[in-house]
Amino acid sequence: MNDDSQKEHKLGQWRERALAFEQEIQKAVIGQERVIRLVTIGVFARGHIMIEGDVGVGKTTLLRAVSRALGGDFARFEGTVDMMPSDILYHTYLGDDGRPRVEASELLRLADTLPVFFFNEINRARPQVHSLLLRLMAERSVTAFNRLVNFPYLQVFADRNMVEREETFELPAAARDRFFMEISMRAPADPEARRSLIFDPVFQDVDLLLDRVAPGTVDYREIGRVARAIQETVKASPTLQSYVLNLWRALTEPASVGISLRDVDVATLVKGGASPRGLATLALAARVRAWLEGRDYLTPDDIKDVFLEVMAHRIFVDPIHALRGDEPVKQLCQAVFDTIPVP
């Protein structure tokens, strides 16, 4: 067996583990197959993820299940208006002798074994905290106690409080762009899933739920190597590459390709975003999606399936349209796909 065949064989084995990984998470989180697939794509692309959703839809349970299935530790911090960057790195207390003590935080203590770090209500925290978090995301390292602490396996997950706007600090566009995906998590639509969530006692006991998840279904220490192999193996044809470039042009210059939206001046709609980094991220996600589907080549469906979650938060529109939330961007993305011919 030559090197290429051996790599494909190993990737095939890892694909089976990845699918088993999804199945294990579904034992604890029901009715969220789409969300679990997107998180799996993020895991095997080594990307940080923003998860948005109402209170009580299972975001923390999902991420604890992900951590357990990866066989690693889990750390969670709550964003608060009085939080400072130092709160993430250490905590102080009075010892038995009455003297103050300073100890490393849970985040630092778990640095070598931590694949999932969940920052809850990130917009409750101040920009100084965001700055530290963005360094952690970009470099997977922080400086604390006069030394550099590395987080070789870390992926950051965050969510935002989308209901209460008082005493919140929204992430600027450049900061949101650092997230690989923004995933929307809603209560399941399936009536039976809803019935189970309300009346099955097991869903009221998170620890019991997590006991259903087999620990270490995939080894978090191997994810980086597998992620690189996926990107090297899954290919994009010249035709597919041209298709993505056409989508890019349509996003940034919608008027130039004949796109029109009701009550929107598309010539002035897009003010920025959809950068080369964003499109490169789209390709990363699409390759993992293709791999999970059992292919070593990209198709337009791979691009379309992850497009909104990867690209929508990277498109910055005129402030007058931003008042309508995400709707103008979603309309633009749909119009782009309707306008650009599929190869």
Tab-separated table of C-alpha atoms in Angstrom:
chain	number	residue	atom	x	y	z
A	1	MET	CA	0.000	0.000	0.000
A	2	ASN	CA	1.552	3.328	-1.069
A	3	ASP	CA	1.524	6.465	1.095
A	4	ASP	CA	-1.584	7.971	-0.561
A	5	SER	CA	-3.552	4.745	-0.226
A	6	GLN	CA	-2.469	4.391	3.378
A	7	LYS	CA	-3.551	7.959	4.148
A	8	GLU	CA	-6.941	7.387	2.504
A	9	HIS	CA	-7.382	4.165	4.472
A	10	LYS	CA	-6.629	5.901	7.758
A	11	LEU	CA	-8.945	8.765	6.861
A	12	GLY	CA	-11.656	6.216	6.122
A	13	GLN	CA	-11.182	4.761	9.594
A	14	TRP	CA	-11.306	8.222	11.115
A	15	ARG	CA	-14.464	9.010	9.203
A	16	GLU	CA	-16.126	6.030	10.871
A	17	ARG	CA	-14.977	7.361	14.238
A	18	ALA	CA	-16.293	10.827	13.386
A	19	LEU	CA	-19.713	9.396	12.529
A	20	ALA	CA	-19.646	7.401	15.767
A	21	PHE	CA	-18.707	10.650	17.548
A	22	GLU	CA	-21.904	12.252	16.208
A	23	GLN	CA	-23.974	9.262	17.274
A	24	GLU	CA	-22.600	9.407	20.814
A	25	ILE	CA	-23.477	13.098	21.148
A	26	GLN	CA	-26.985	12.379	19.869
A	27	LYS	CA	-27.480	10.119	22.904
A	28	ALA	CA	-27.373	13.216	25.109
A	29	VAL	CA	-28.707	15.887	22.734
A	30	ILE	CA	-31.788	14.973	20.709
A	31	GLY	CA	-33.367	16.770	17.775
A	32	GLN	CA	-30.176	18.683	16.928
A	33	GLU	CA	-28.661	16.599	14.127
A	34	ARG	CA	-27.820	19.646	12.004
A	35	VAL	CA	-26.112	21.436	14.898
A	36	ILE	CA	-24.137	18.311	15.811
A	37	ARG	CA	-22.976	17.905	12.207
A	38	LEU	CA	-21.806	21.530	12.095
A	39	VAL	CA	-19.971	21.165	15.410
A	40	THR	CA	-18.317	17.996	14.083
A	41	ILE	CA	-17.171	19.923	11.019
A	42	GLY	CA	-15.774	22.598	13.305
A	43	VAL	CA	-13.969	20.044	15.458
A	44	PHE	CA	-12.269	18.371	12.486
A	45	ALA	CA	-11.369	21.740	10.999
A	46	ARG	CA	-9.945	22.929	14.349
A	47	GLY	CA	-12.135	26.032	14.283
A	48	HIS	CA	-13.626	28.110	17.096
A	49	ILE	CA	-17.414	28.299	17.146
A	50	MET	CA	-20.079	30.755	18.278
A	51	ILE	CA	-23.342	29.029	19.191
A	52	GLU	CA	-26.425	31.210	19.391
A	53	GLY	CA	-29.695	30.116	20.889
A	54	ASP	CA	-32.311	30.773	23.524
A	55	VAL	CA	-31.792	29.909	27.174
A	56	GLY	CA	-32.304	26.245	27.989
A	57	VAL	CA	-31.948	24.698	24.519
A	58	GLY	CA	-28.981	22.530	25.574
A	59	LYS	CA	-25.853	24.417	24.503
A	60	THR	CA	-23.859	23.503	27.602
A	61	THR	CA	-25.048	19.902	27.494
A	62	LEU	CA	-24.001	19.706	23.851
A	63	LEU	CA	-20.504	20.973	24.584
A	64	ARG	CA	-20.043	18.772	27.632
A	65	ALA	CA	-21.059	15.810	25.464
A	66	VAL	CA	-18.548	16.905	22.814
A	67	SER	CA	-15.811	17.112	25.432
A	68	ARG	CA	-16.655	13.680	26.811
A	69	ALA	CA	-16.754	12.093	23.349
A	70	LEU	CA	-13.338	13.647	22.662
A	71	GLY	CA	-11.972	12.154	25.872
A	72	GLY	CA	-10.724	15.489	27.213
A	73	ASP	CA	-11.550	18.019	29.884
A	74	PHE	CA	-14.175	20.749	29.794
A	75	ALA	CA	-13.933	24.294	31.149
A	76	ARG	CA	-16.657	26.910	31.293
A	77	PHE	CA	-16.570	30.589	32.202
A	78	GLU	CA	-19.525	32.924	32.630
A	79	GLY	CA	-19.262	36.402	31.143
A	80	THR	CA	-20.153	39.153	33.622
A	81	VAL	CA	-20.049	42.927	33.365
A	82	ASP	CA	-17.405	43.204	36.109
A	83	MET	CA	-15.197	40.438	34.743
A	84	MET	CA	-11.547	41.250	34.092
A	85	PRO	CA	-8.987	39.339	31.955
A	86	SER	CA	-7.192	38.220	35.101
A	87	ASP	CA	-10.332	36.340	36.194
A	88	ILE	CA	-9.755	33.907	33.337
A	89	LEU	CA	-6.130	33.299	34.333
A	90	TYR	CA	-6.094	33.067	38.123
A	91	HIS	CA	-8.128	33.468	41.272
A	92	THR	CA	-7.273	34.890	44.667
A	93	TYR	CA	-8.359	33.757	48.114
A	94	LEU	CA	-7.370	33.895	51.767
A	95	GLY	CA	-5.405	30.929	53.026
A	96	ASP	CA	-5.891	29.272	56.377
A	97	ASP	CA	-3.250	31.591	57.779
A	98	GLY	CA	-5.216	34.641	56.675
A	99	ARG	CA	-2.741	35.587	53.966
A	100	PRO	CA	-3.819	36.159	50.365
A	101	ARG	CA	-3.094	33.406	47.869
A	102	VAL	CA	-3.032	33.426	44.075
A	103	GLU	CA	-3.622	30.227	42.104
A	104	ALA	CA	-3.900	29.356	38.437
A	105	SER	CA	-7.429	29.184	37.063
A	106	GLU	CA	-9.093	26.029	35.841
A	107	LEU	CA	-8.256	27.095	32.295
A	108	LEU	CA	-4.506	27.161	33.013
A	109	ARG	CA	-4.539	23.980	35.096
A	110	LEU	CA	-6.173	22.033	32.260
A	111	ALA	CA	-4.082	23.551	29.448
A	112	ASP	CA	-2.585	20.246	28.273
A	113	THR	CA	-5.828	18.253	28.313
A	114	LEU	CA	-8.471	20.804	27.317
A	115	PRO	CA	-10.201	20.449	23.918
A	116	VAL	CA	-13.392	22.389	24.803
A	117	PHE	CA	-13.463	25.816	26.461
A	118	PHE	CA	-16.951	27.333	26.669
A	119	PHE	CA	-17.325	31.073	27.295
A	120	ASN	CA	-20.975	31.616	28.147
A	121	GLU	CA	-22.583	35.004	27.361
A	122	ILE	CA	-19.464	36.465	25.827
A	123	ASN	CA	-21.154	39.816	25.281
A	124	ARG	CA	-21.604	40.237	29.034
A	125	ALA	CA	-17.824	40.577	29.342
A	126	ARG	CA	-15.919	43.773	28.591
A	127	PRO	CA	-13.707	44.359	25.524
A	128	GLN	CA	-10.575	43.771	27.643
A	129	VAL	CA	-11.768	40.208	28.231
A	130	HIS	CA	-12.597	39.803	24.543
A	131	SER	CA	-9.043	40.840	23.720
A	132	LEU	CA	-7.559	38.070	25.856
A	133	LEU	CA	-10.013	35.549	24.457
A	134	LEU	CA	-9.146	36.513	20.882
A	135	ARG	CA	-5.452	35.982	21.594
A	136	LEU	CA	-6.264	32.583	23.051
A	137	MET	CA	-8.219	31.766	19.882
A	138	ALA	CA	-5.617	33.066	17.445
A	139	GLU	CA	-2.470	31.749	19.113
A	140	ARG	CA	-3.746	29.042	21.468
A	141	SER	CA	-1.525	30.531	24.149
A	142	VAL	CA	-1.558	33.129	26.922
A	143	THR	CA	1.050	34.650	29.204
A	144	ALA	CA	0.492	34.102	32.920
A	145	PHE	CA	2.736	33.906	35.980
A	146	ASN	CA	5.654	35.144	33.838
A	147	ARG	CA	5.495	32.196	31.472
A	148	LEU	CA	3.885	31.270	28.194
A	149	VAL	CA	1.104	28.706	28.560
A	150	ASN	CA	0.198	26.748	25.418
A	151	PHE	CA	-3.134	25.061	24.716
A	152	PRO	CA	-2.275	22.526	22.004
A	153	TYR	CA	-5.756	21.008	21.649
A	154	LEU	CA	-8.012	23.915	22.544
A	155	GLN	CA	-11.144	24.963	20.679
A	156	VAL	CA	-13.136	27.908	21.976
A	157	PHE	CA	-16.923	27.847	21.972
A	158	ALA	CA	-18.958	30.884	22.952
A	159	ASP	CA	-22.515	32.098	23.002
A	160	ARG	CA	-24.140	35.528	23.216
A	161	ASN	CA	-27.081	36.774	25.233
A	162	MET	CA	-29.446	37.770	22.431
A	163	VAL	CA	-32.359	38.842	24.657
A	164	GLU	CA	-31.099	41.267	27.291
A	165	ARG	CA	-29.188	44.188	25.808
A	166	GLU	CA	-28.459	46.169	28.962
A	167	GLU	CA	-24.869	45.974	30.197
A	168	THR	CA	-23.663	44.032	27.184
A	169	PHE	CA	-20.640	44.641	24.989
A	170	GLU	CA	-21.145	43.373	21.468
A	171	LEU	CA	-18.186	41.890	19.649
A	172	PRO	CA	-16.869	44.120	16.866
A	173	ALA	CA	-16.942	42.792	13.329
A	174	ALA	CA	-13.236	41.931	13.306
A	175	ALA	CA	-13.669	39.857	16.454
A	176	ARG	CA	-16.653	37.922	15.116
A	177	ASP	CA	-14.640	37.173	11.999
A	178	ARG	CA	-12.252	35.156	14.177
A	179	PHE	CA	-14.951	32.573	14.783
A	180	PHE	CA	-14.895	29.732	12.291
A	181	MET	CA	-18.673	29.397	12.397
A	182	GLU	CA	-21.719	30.946	13.982
A	183	ILE	CA	-24.321	28.236	14.573
A	184	SER	CA	-27.937	28.815	15.485
A	185	MET	CA	-29.339	26.320	18.007
A	186	ARG	CA	-33.089	26.301	18.514
A	187	ALA	CA	-35.515	24.014	20.323
A	188	PRO	CA	-36.147	20.913	18.163
A	189	ALA	CA	-39.136	21.045	15.842
A	190	ASP	CA	-39.898	17.319	16.017
A	191	PRO	CA	-42.934	16.737	18.289
A	192	GLU	CA	-41.554	13.507	19.756
A	193	ALA	CA	-38.240	15.131	20.592
A	194	ARG	CA	-40.110	17.964	22.305
A	195	ARG	CA	-42.229	15.467	24.227
A	196	SER	CA	-39.124	13.626	25.443
A	197	LEU	CA	-37.372	16.835	26.514
A	198	ILE	CA	-40.371	17.810	28.642
A	199	PHE	CA	-41.555	14.518	30.105
A	200	ASP	CA	-38.610	12.083	30.084
A	201	PRO	CA	-36.881	12.480	33.491
A	202	VAL	CA	-33.461	11.646	32.052
A	203	PHE	CA	-33.372	14.996	30.259
A	204	GLN	CA	-33.618	16.769	33.604
A	205	ASP	CA	-30.391	15.158	34.838
A	206	VAL	CA	-27.431	16.301	32.740
A	207	ASP	CA	-24.914	14.042	34.469
A	208	LEU	CA	-27.095	11.014	33.770
A	209	LEU	CA	-27.417	12.109	30.153
A	210	LEU	CA	-23.665	12.431	29.774
A	211	ASP	CA	-23.162	8.941	31.176
A	212	ARG	CA	-24.780	7.721	27.955
A	213	VAL	CA	-21.887	9.171	25.931
A	214	ALA	CA	-18.949	6.828	25.493
A	215	PRO	CA	-15.808	8.695	26.607
A	216	GLY	CA	-13.005	9.064	24.096
A	217	THR	CA	-14.895	7.971	20.994
A	218	VAL	CA	-12.261	9.991	19.161
A	219	ASP	CA	-8.924	11.020	20.651
A	220	TYR	CA	-8.708	14.803	20.922
A	221	ARG	CA	-4.897	14.565	20.752
A	222	GLU	CA	-5.125	13.196	17.195
A	223	ILE	CA	-7.604	15.734	15.794
A	224	GLY	CA	-4.930	18.149	14.562
A	225	ARG	CA	-3.164	15.479	12.526
A	226	VAL	CA	-6.429	14.219	11.039
A	227	ALA	CA	-7.566	17.767	10.244
A	228	ARG	CA	-4.384	18.382	8.223
A	229	ALA	CA	-4.810	15.105	6.359
A	230	ILE	CA	-8.408	15.987	5.415
A	231	GLN	CA	-7.337	19.341	3.965
A	232	GLU	CA	-4.507	17.699	2.003
A	233	THR	CA	-6.677	14.879	0.650
A	234	VAL	CA	-10.010	16.479	-0.332
A	235	LYS	CA	-9.519	18.289	-3.633
A	236	ALA	CA	-11.303	21.157	-5.341
A	237	SER	CA	-11.497	21.007	-9.140
A	238	PRO	CA	-10.718	24.133	-11.206
A	239	THR	CA	-14.427	24.369	-12.033
A	240	LEU	CA	-15.376	24.284	-8.353
A	241	GLN	CA	-12.733	26.876	-7.540
A	242	SER	CA	-14.127	29.188	-10.224
A	243	TYR	CA	-17.614	28.694	-8.787
A	244	VAL	CA	-16.445	29.813	-5.328
A	245	LEU	CA	-14.673	32.834	-6.812
A	246	ASN	CA	-17.891	33.789	-8.603
A	247	LEU	CA	-19.805	33.479	-5.323
A	248	TRP	CA	-17.218	35.726	-3.691
A	249	ARG	CA	-17.599	38.417	-6.324
A	250	ALA	CA	-21.373	38.262	-6.045
A	251	LEU	CA	-21.154	38.718	-2.274
A	252	THR	CA	-18.907	41.750	-2.377
A	253	GLU	CA	-20.282	43.327	-5.588
A	254	PRO	CA	-23.894	42.099	-5.839
A	255	ALA	CA	-24.943	44.816	-8.273
A	256	SER	CA	-22.227	43.752	-10.747
A	257	VAL	CA	-23.855	40.352	-11.279
A	258	GLY	CA	-27.423	41.639	-11.493
A	259	ILE	CA	-28.592	40.862	-7.942
A	260	SER	CA	-31.511	42.918	-6.671
A	261	LEU	CA	-33.257	42.789	-3.299
A	262	ARG	CA	-36.586	44.311	-2.360
A	263	ASP	CA	-36.257	47.652	-0.519
A	264	VAL	CA	-32.451	47.388	-0.556
A	265	ASP	CA	-29.903	49.324	-2.574
A	266	VAL	CA	-27.495	46.475	-3.289
A	267	ALA	CA	-24.901	48.903	-4.654
A	268	THR	CA	-24.325	50.247	-1.141
A	269	LEU	CA	-25.406	47.226	0.917
A	270	VAL	CA	-22.048	45.518	1.579
A	271	LYS	CA	-19.486	47.646	3.392
A	272	GLY	CA	-16.867	45.008	4.113
A	273	GLY	CA	-16.079	41.466	5.074
A	274	ALA	CA	-16.117	38.313	2.980
A	275	SER	CA	-12.313	38.506	3.092
A	276	PRO	CA	-9.824	35.978	1.700
A	277	ARG	CA	-9.617	34.521	5.207
A	278	GLY	CA	-13.375	34.031	5.201
A	279	LEU	CA	-13.366	32.249	1.844
A	280	ALA	CA	-10.413	30.101	2.909
A	281	THR	CA	-12.405	29.152	6.008
A	282	LEU	CA	-15.334	28.234	3.764
A	283	ALA	CA	-13.070	25.867	1.836
A	284	LEU	CA	-11.820	24.309	5.096
A	285	ALA	CA	-15.355	23.625	6.290
A	286	ALA	CA	-16.519	22.333	2.903
A	287	ARG	CA	-13.635	19.843	2.731
A	288	VAL	CA	-14.553	18.389	6.110
A	289	ARG	CA	-18.173	18.175	5.032
A	290	ALA	CA	-17.165	16.309	1.862
A	291	TRP	CA	-15.007	13.937	3.929
A	292	LEU	CA	-17.891	13.186	6.294
A	293	GLU	CA	-20.004	12.419	3.224
A	294	GLY	CA	-17.379	9.894	2.078
A	295	ARG	CA	-15.800	11.879	-0.775
A	296	ASP	CA	-12.293	13.128	-1.532
A	297	TYR	CA	-13.509	15.976	-3.753
A	298	LEU	CA	-15.682	19.053	-3.276
A	299	THR	CA	-19.087	19.617	-4.818
A	300	PRO	CA	-21.257	22.768	-4.908
A	301	ASP	CA	-23.481	21.164	-2.254
A	302	ASP	CA	-20.535	21.083	0.162
A	303	ILE	CA	-20.093	24.816	-0.310
A	304	LYS	CA	-23.782	25.636	0.000
A	305	ASP	CA	-24.349	23.437	3.058
A	306	VAL	CA	-21.918	25.371	5.265
A	307	PHE	CA	-22.116	28.765	3.563
A	308	LEU	CA	-24.421	30.643	5.933
A	309	GLU	CA	-22.756	29.420	9.125
A	310	VAL	CA	-19.260	30.219	7.845
A	311	MET	CA	-19.873	33.402	5.852
A	312	ALA	CA	-22.927	35.314	7.130
A	313	HIS	CA	-21.196	36.779	10.188
A	314	ARG	CA	-18.273	37.889	8.008
A	315	ILE	CA	-20.395	40.131	5.758
A	316	PHE	CA	-20.719	43.672	7.090
A	317	VAL	CA	-23.617	45.716	5.733
A	318	ASP	CA	-24.562	49.376	5.818
A	319	PRO	CA	-25.680	50.356	9.357
A	320	ILE	CA	-29.177	51.254	8.182
A	321	HIS	CA	-29.664	47.658	7.027
A	322	ALA	CA	-27.912	46.219	10.084
A	323	LEU	CA	-30.887	47.423	12.128
A	324	ARG	CA	-32.826	44.546	10.545
A	325	GLY	CA	-30.466	42.004	12.081
A	326	ASP	CA	-29.277	39.065	10.010
A	327	GLU	CA	-32.132	39.174	7.512
A	328	PRO	CA	-30.441	41.337	4.806
A	329	VAL	CA	-27.361	39.104	4.817
A	330	LYS	CA	-29.456	35.946	4.577
A	331	GLN	CA	-31.406	37.440	1.662
A	332	LEU	CA	-28.158	38.385	-0.038
A	333	CYS	CA	-26.690	34.894	0.395
A	334	GLN	CA	-29.816	33.289	-1.042
A	335	ALA	CA	-29.789	35.715	-3.973
A	336	VAL	CA	-26.126	34.900	-4.627
A	337	PHE	CA	-26.870	31.189	-4.913
A	338	ASP	CA	-29.920	31.862	-7.067
A	339	THR	CA	-27.878	34.058	-9.425
A	340	ILE	CA	-24.546	32.268	-9.828
A	341	PRO	CA	-24.848	29.218	-12.136
A	342	VAL	CA	-23.989	25.905	-10.522
A	343	PRO	CA	-21.304	24.016	-12.483
